[in-house]
Short mmCIF file of C-alpha atoms in Angstrom, two decimals:
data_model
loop_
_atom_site.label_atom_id
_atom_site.label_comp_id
_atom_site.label_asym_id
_atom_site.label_seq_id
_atom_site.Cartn_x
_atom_site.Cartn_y
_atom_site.Cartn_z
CA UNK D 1 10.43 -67.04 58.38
CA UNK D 2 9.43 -70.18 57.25
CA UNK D 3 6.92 -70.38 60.52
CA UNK D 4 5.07 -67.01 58.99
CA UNK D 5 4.64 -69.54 55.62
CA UNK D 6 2.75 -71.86 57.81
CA UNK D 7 0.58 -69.88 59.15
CA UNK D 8 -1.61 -69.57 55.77
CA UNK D 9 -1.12 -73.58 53.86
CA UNK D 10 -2.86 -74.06 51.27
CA UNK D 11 -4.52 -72.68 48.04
CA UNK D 12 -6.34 -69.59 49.39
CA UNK D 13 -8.43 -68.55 45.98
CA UNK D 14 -10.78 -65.72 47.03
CA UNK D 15 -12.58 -63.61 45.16
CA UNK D 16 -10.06 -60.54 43.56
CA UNK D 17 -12.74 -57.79 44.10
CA UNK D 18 -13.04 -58.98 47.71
CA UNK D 19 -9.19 -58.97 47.99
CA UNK D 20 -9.08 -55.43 45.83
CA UNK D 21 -11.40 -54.11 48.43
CA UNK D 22 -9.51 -55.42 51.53
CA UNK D 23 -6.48 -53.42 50.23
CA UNK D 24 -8.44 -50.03 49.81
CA UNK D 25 -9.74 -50.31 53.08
CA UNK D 26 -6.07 -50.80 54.08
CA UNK D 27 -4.81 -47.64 51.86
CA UNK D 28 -7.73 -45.58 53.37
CA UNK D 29 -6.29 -46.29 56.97
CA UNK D 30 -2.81 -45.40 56.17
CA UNK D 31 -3.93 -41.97 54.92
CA UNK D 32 -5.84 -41.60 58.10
CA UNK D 33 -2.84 -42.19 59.73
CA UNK D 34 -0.75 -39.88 58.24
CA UNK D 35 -2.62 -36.97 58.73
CA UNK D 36 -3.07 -37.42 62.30
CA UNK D 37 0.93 -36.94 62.41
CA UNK D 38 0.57 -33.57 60.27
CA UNK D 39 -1.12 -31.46 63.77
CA UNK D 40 1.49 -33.03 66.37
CA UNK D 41 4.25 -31.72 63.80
CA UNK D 42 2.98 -28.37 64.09
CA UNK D 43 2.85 -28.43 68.18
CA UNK D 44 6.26 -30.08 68.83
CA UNK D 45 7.96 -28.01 66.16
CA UNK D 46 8.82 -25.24 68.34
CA UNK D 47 9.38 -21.69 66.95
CA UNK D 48 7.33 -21.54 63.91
CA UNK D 49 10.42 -18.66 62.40
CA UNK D 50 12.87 -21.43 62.37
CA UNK D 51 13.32 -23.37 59.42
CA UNK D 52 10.13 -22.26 58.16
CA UNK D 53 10.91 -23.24 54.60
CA UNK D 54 11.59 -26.64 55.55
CA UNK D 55 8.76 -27.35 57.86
CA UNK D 56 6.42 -26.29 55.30
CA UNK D 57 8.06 -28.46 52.94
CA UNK D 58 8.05 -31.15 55.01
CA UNK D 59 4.06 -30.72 55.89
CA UNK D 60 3.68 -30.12 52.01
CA UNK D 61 5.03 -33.68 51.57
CA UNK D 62 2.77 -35.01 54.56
CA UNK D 63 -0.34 -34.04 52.75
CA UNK D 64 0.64 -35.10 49.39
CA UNK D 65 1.50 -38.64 50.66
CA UNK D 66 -2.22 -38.69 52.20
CA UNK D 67 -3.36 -37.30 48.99
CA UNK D 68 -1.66 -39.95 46.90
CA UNK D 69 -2.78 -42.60 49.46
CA UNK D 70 -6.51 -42.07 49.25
CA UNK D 71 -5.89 -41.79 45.32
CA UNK D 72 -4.62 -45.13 45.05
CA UNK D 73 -7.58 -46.24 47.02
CA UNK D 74 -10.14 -44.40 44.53
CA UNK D 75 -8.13 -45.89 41.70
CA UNK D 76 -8.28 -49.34 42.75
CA UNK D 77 -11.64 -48.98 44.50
CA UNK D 78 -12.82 -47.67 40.62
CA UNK D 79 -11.28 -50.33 39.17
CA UNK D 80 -12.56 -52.81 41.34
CA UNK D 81 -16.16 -52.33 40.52
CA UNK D 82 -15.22 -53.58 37.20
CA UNK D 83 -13.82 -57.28 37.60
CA UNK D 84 -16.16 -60.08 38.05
CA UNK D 85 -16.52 -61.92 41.12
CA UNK D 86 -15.55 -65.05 39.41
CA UNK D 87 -12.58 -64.13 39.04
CA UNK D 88 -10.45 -65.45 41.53
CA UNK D 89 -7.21 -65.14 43.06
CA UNK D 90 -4.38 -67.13 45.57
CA UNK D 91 -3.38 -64.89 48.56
CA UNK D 92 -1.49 -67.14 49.77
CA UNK D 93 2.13 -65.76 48.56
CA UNK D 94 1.18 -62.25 48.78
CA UNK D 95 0.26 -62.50 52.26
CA UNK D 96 3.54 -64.41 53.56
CA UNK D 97 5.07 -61.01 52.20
CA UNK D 98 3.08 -59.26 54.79
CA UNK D 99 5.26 -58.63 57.81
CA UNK D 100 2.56 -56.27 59.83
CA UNK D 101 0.48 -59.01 61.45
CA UNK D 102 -2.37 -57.00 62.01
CA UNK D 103 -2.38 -55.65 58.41
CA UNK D 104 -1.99 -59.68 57.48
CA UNK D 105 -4.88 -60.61 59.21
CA UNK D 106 -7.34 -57.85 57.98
CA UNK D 107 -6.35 -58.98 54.51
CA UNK D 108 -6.60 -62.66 55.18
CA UNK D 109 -9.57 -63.13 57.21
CA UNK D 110 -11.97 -61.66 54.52
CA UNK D 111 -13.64 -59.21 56.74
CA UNK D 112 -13.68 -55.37 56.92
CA UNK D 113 -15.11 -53.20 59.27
CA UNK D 114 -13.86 -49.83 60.82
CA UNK D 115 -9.77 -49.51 60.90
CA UNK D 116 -7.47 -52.15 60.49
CA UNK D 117 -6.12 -50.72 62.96
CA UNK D 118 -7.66 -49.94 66.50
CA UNK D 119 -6.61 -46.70 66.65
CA UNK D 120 -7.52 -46.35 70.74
CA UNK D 121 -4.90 -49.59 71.34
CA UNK D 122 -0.91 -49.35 71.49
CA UNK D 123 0.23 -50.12 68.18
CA UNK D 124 1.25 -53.28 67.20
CA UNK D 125 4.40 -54.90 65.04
CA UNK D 126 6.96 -51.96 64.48
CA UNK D 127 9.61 -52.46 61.85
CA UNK D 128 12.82 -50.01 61.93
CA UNK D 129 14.23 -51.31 58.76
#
C-alpha cells in the first residue's frame, strides 16, 4: 500500500475542470462497458421461457445502470463548464484511492483520448472484492 502512495509525491494541483473532465470521460467508458455485457446476456442465457421475469429484470437493471452512468457524466460534464480554470485542485489523495491502475493513470496523466480502456487488449487489474 504504502508503495501505491509513492507512486504520485507531491502536491499535484491541476486544474478541477481538467480533473472534472477526466472523470466523465471515465463514467462515459464504464457505461460503454456495461452495455456491451447486456447482448452476451441474451446469447448465453439459454431458453428465453425460463425465468423470463427475472432475466428481464435483470437486463432492466443493466440498462438503467448505463443510463445512470452517462447521467452522472452529463451532470458533471454540465457542471463542469461552469467552474473557472483557476480553480485548482490536489489529486494527489484521491488518486492513491484508485486501485484500477489503468483508470489511475488516465486520471493522473492529464490526457484523454478514446477509452481509458483499450477495449481490443485483455483487461487489466481485476478486483474480486
Amino acid at each position: 500500500m504504502q508503495s501505491e502512495r509513492r507512486e504520485h509525491p507531491g502536491n499535484m494541483d491541476e486544474a478541477l475542470p481538467d480533473v472534472m473532465m477526466r472523470v466523465v470521460s471515465e463514467l462515459h467508458d464504464v457505461a460503454y462497458l456495461i452495455e456491451r455485457i447486456e447482448p452476451m446476456l441474451g446469447e448465453i442465457a439459454g431458453d428465453p421461457q425460463v425465468n423470463a421475469p427475472h432475466r428481464i429484470q435483470v437486463l432492466q437493471g443493466i440498462d438503467l445502470a448505463v443510463q445512470k452512468t452517462r447521467g452522472l457524466a452529463e451532470f458533471i460534464d454540465t457542471i463542469t463548464a461552469a467552474l473557472p480554470e483557476s480553480w485548482l485542485v490536489d489529486i494527489s489523495t484521491a488518486l492513491n484511492l484508485v486501485k484500477l491502475a489503468d483508470m489511475q493513470k488516465s486520471l493522473a496523466n492529464g490526457l484523454r483520448h478514446g477509452h481509458s480502456q483499450p477495449l481490443t487488449e485483455a483487461a487489466g487489474d481485476f478486483e474480486a472484492f
